Tab-separated table of C-alpha atoms in Angstrom:
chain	number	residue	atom	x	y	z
A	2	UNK	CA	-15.324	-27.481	95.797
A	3	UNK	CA	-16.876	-27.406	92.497
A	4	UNK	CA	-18.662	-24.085	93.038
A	5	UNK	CA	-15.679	-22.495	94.501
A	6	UNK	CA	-13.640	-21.732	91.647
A	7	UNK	CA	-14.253	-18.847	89.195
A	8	UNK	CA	-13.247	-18.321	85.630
A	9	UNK	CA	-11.704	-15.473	84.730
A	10	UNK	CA	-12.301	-14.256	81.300
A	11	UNK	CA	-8.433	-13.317	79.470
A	12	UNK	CA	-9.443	-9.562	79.957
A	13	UNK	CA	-12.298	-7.508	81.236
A	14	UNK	CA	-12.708	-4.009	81.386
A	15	UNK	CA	-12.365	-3.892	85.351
A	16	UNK	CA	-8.649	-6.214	84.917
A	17	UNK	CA	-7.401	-3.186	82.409
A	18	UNK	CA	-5.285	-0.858	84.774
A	19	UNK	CA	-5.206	2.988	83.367
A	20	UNK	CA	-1.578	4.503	84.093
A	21	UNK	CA	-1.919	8.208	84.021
A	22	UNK	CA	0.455	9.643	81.829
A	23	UNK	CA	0.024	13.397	82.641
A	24	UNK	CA	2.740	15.312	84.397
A	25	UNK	CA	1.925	16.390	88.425
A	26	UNK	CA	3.834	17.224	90.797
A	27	UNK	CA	3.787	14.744	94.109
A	28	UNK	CA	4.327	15.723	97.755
A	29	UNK	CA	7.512	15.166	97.876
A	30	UNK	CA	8.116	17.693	95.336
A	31	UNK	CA	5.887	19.952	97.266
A	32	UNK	CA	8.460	19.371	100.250
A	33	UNK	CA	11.537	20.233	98.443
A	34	UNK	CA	9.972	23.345	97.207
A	35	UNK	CA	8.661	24.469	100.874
A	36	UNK	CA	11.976	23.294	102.539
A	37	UNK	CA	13.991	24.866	99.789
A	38	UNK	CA	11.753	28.414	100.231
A	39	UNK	CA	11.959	28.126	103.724
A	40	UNK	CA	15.766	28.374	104.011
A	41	UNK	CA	15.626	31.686	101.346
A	42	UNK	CA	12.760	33.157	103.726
A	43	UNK	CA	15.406	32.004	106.968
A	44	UNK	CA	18.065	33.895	104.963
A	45	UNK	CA	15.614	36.768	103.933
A	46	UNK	CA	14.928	37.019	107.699
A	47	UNK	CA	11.382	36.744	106.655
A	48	UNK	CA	8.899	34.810	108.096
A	49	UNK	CA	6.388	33.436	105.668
A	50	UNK	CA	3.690	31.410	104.886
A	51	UNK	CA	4.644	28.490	101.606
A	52	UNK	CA	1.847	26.771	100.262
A	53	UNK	CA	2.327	24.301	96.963
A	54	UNK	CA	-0.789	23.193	95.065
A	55	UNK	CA	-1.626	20.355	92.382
A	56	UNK	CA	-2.502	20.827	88.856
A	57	UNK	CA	-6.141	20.397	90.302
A	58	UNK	CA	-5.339	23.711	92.468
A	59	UNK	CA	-5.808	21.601	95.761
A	60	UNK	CA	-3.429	22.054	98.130
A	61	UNK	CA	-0.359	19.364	98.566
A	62	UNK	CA	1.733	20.750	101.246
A	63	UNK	CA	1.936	23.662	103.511
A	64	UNK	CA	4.353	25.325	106.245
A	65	UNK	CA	3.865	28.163	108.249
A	66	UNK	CA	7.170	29.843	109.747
A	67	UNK	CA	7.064	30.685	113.467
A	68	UNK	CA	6.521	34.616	113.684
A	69	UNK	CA	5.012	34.833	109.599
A	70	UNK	CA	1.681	36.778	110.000
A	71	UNK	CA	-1.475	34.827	110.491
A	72	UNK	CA	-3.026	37.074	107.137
A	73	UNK	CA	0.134	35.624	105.036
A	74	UNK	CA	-1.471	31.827	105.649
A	75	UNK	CA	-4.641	32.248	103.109
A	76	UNK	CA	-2.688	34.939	101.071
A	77	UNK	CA	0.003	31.930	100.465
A	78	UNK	CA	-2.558	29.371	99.595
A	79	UNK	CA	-4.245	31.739	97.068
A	80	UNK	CA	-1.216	33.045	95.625
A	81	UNK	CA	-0.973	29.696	94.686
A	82	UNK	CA	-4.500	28.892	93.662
A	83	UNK	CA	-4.181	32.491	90.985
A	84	UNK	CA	-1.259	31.719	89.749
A	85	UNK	CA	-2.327	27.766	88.849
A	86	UNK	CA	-5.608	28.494	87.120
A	87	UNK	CA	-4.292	31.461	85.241
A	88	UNK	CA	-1.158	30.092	84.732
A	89	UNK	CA	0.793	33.145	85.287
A	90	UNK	CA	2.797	34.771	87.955
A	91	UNK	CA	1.122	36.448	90.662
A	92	UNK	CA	3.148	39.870	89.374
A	93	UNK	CA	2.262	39.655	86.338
A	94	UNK	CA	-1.474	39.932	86.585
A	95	UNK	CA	-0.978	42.756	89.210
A	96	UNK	CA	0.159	44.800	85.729
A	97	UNK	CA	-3.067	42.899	83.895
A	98	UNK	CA	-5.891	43.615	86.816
A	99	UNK	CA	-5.421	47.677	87.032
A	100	UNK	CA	-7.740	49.981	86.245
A	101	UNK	CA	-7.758	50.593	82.642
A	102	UNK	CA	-6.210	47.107	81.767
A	103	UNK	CA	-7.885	43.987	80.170
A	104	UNK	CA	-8.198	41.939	83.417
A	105	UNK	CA	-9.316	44.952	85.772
A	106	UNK	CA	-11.385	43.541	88.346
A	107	UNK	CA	-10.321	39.715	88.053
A	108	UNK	CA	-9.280	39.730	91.501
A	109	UNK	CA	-13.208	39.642	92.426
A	110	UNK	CA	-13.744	36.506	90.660
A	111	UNK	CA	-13.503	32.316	92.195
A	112	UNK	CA	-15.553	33.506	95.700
A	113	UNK	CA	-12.483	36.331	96.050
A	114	UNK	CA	-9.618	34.214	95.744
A	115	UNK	CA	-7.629	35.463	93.189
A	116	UNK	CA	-4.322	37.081	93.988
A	117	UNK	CA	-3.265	39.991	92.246
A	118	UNK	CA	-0.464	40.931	93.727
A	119	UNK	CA	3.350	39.142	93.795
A	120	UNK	CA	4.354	35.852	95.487
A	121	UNK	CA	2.534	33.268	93.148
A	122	UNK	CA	4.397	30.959	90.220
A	123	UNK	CA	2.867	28.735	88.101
A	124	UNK	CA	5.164	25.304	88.105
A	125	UNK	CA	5.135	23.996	84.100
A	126	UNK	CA	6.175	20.629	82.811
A	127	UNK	CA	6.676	19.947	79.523
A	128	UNK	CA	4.210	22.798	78.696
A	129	UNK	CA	1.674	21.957	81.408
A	130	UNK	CA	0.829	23.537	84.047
A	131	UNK	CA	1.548	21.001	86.809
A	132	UNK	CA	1.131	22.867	90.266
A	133	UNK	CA	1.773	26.208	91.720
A	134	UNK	CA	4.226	27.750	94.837
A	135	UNK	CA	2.663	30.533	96.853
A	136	UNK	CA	4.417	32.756	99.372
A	137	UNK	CA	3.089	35.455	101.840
A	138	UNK	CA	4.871	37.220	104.546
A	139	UNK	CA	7.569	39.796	103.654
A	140	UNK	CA	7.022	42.495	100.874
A	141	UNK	CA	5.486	41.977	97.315
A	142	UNK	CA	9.788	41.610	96.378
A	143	UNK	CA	10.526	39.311	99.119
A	144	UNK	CA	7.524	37.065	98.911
A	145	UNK	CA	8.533	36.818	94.773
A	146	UNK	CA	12.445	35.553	95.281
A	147	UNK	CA	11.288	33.061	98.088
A	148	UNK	CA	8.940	32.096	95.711
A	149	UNK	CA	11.044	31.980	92.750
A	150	UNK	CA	14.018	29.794	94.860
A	151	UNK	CA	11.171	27.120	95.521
A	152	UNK	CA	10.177	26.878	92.137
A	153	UNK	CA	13.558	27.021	90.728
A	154	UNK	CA	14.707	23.724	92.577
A	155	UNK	CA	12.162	22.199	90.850
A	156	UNK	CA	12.626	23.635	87.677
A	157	UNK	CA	16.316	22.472	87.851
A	158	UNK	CA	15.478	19.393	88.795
A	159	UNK	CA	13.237	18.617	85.861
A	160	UNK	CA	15.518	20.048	83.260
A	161	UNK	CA	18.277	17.653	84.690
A	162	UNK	CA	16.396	14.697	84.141
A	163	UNK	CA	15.997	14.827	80.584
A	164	UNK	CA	12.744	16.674	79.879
């Protein structure tokens, strides 16, 4: 039995557990935002796509309505994925990416993925960026207020708890 036990030293690197203390948003939050955009879309009468990415601009959760378009599916995802990395609505760098403006041609740039046209919101935390809701399926408008409801639970949610 003698060569059965160990000793344990009082602390070693690989005992030390690192918490993570920077903001994100978890799936569950991604659900609340989708299921929360989905009934705006239902009232809308719009059938959309609703993606919700990390802070790492990986998707976290994703729904696809019955009747949205099978285009809005990568346009909801990358809505998402633009307004994330830039950290800026969707809208907003439609305004920065025309011809003539300081961020004309941006849209070409990450393998064609950017977004430059409405539906994407950046979700912030304590001044972090922390995620991102994309819509596609109705018109620039439409896709922008679904968008903005999803978001806006969130938001509200956040606030209430103190931050």
């Amino acid at each position: 039995m003698a060569g059965r036990h160990r000793r344990r030293s009082a602390t070693r690197k690989s005992d030390i557990e690192i918490i993570s203390l920077k903001p994100t948003l978890s799936v569950a939050h991604a659900r609340e935002m989708i299921e929360t955009s989905m009934s705006q879309a239902t009232a809308l009468n719009v059938p959309c796509s609703i993606a919700v990415i990390g802070p790492d601009g990986y998707l976290l959760s994703f729904e696809r309505q019955d009747g949205a378009m099978t285009g809005s599916v990568e346009l909801a995802i990358n809505k998402a994925f633009t307004a994330q990395i830039f950290n800026n609505g969707t809208d907003r760098l439609s305004v920065l990416a025309q011809p003539g403006a300081e961020l004309f041609g941006i849209q070409h740039s990450h393998n064609g993925r950017v977004v430059v046209f409405g539906g994407g919101i950046p979700i912030q935390f304590q001044g972090q960026v922390i995620g991102a809701i994309g819509v596609s399926g109705g018109t620039v408008a439409e896709d922008v207020a679904i968008a903005e409801t999803g978001a806006g639970i969130l938001t509200e949610r956040l606030v209430s708890c103190g931050a």
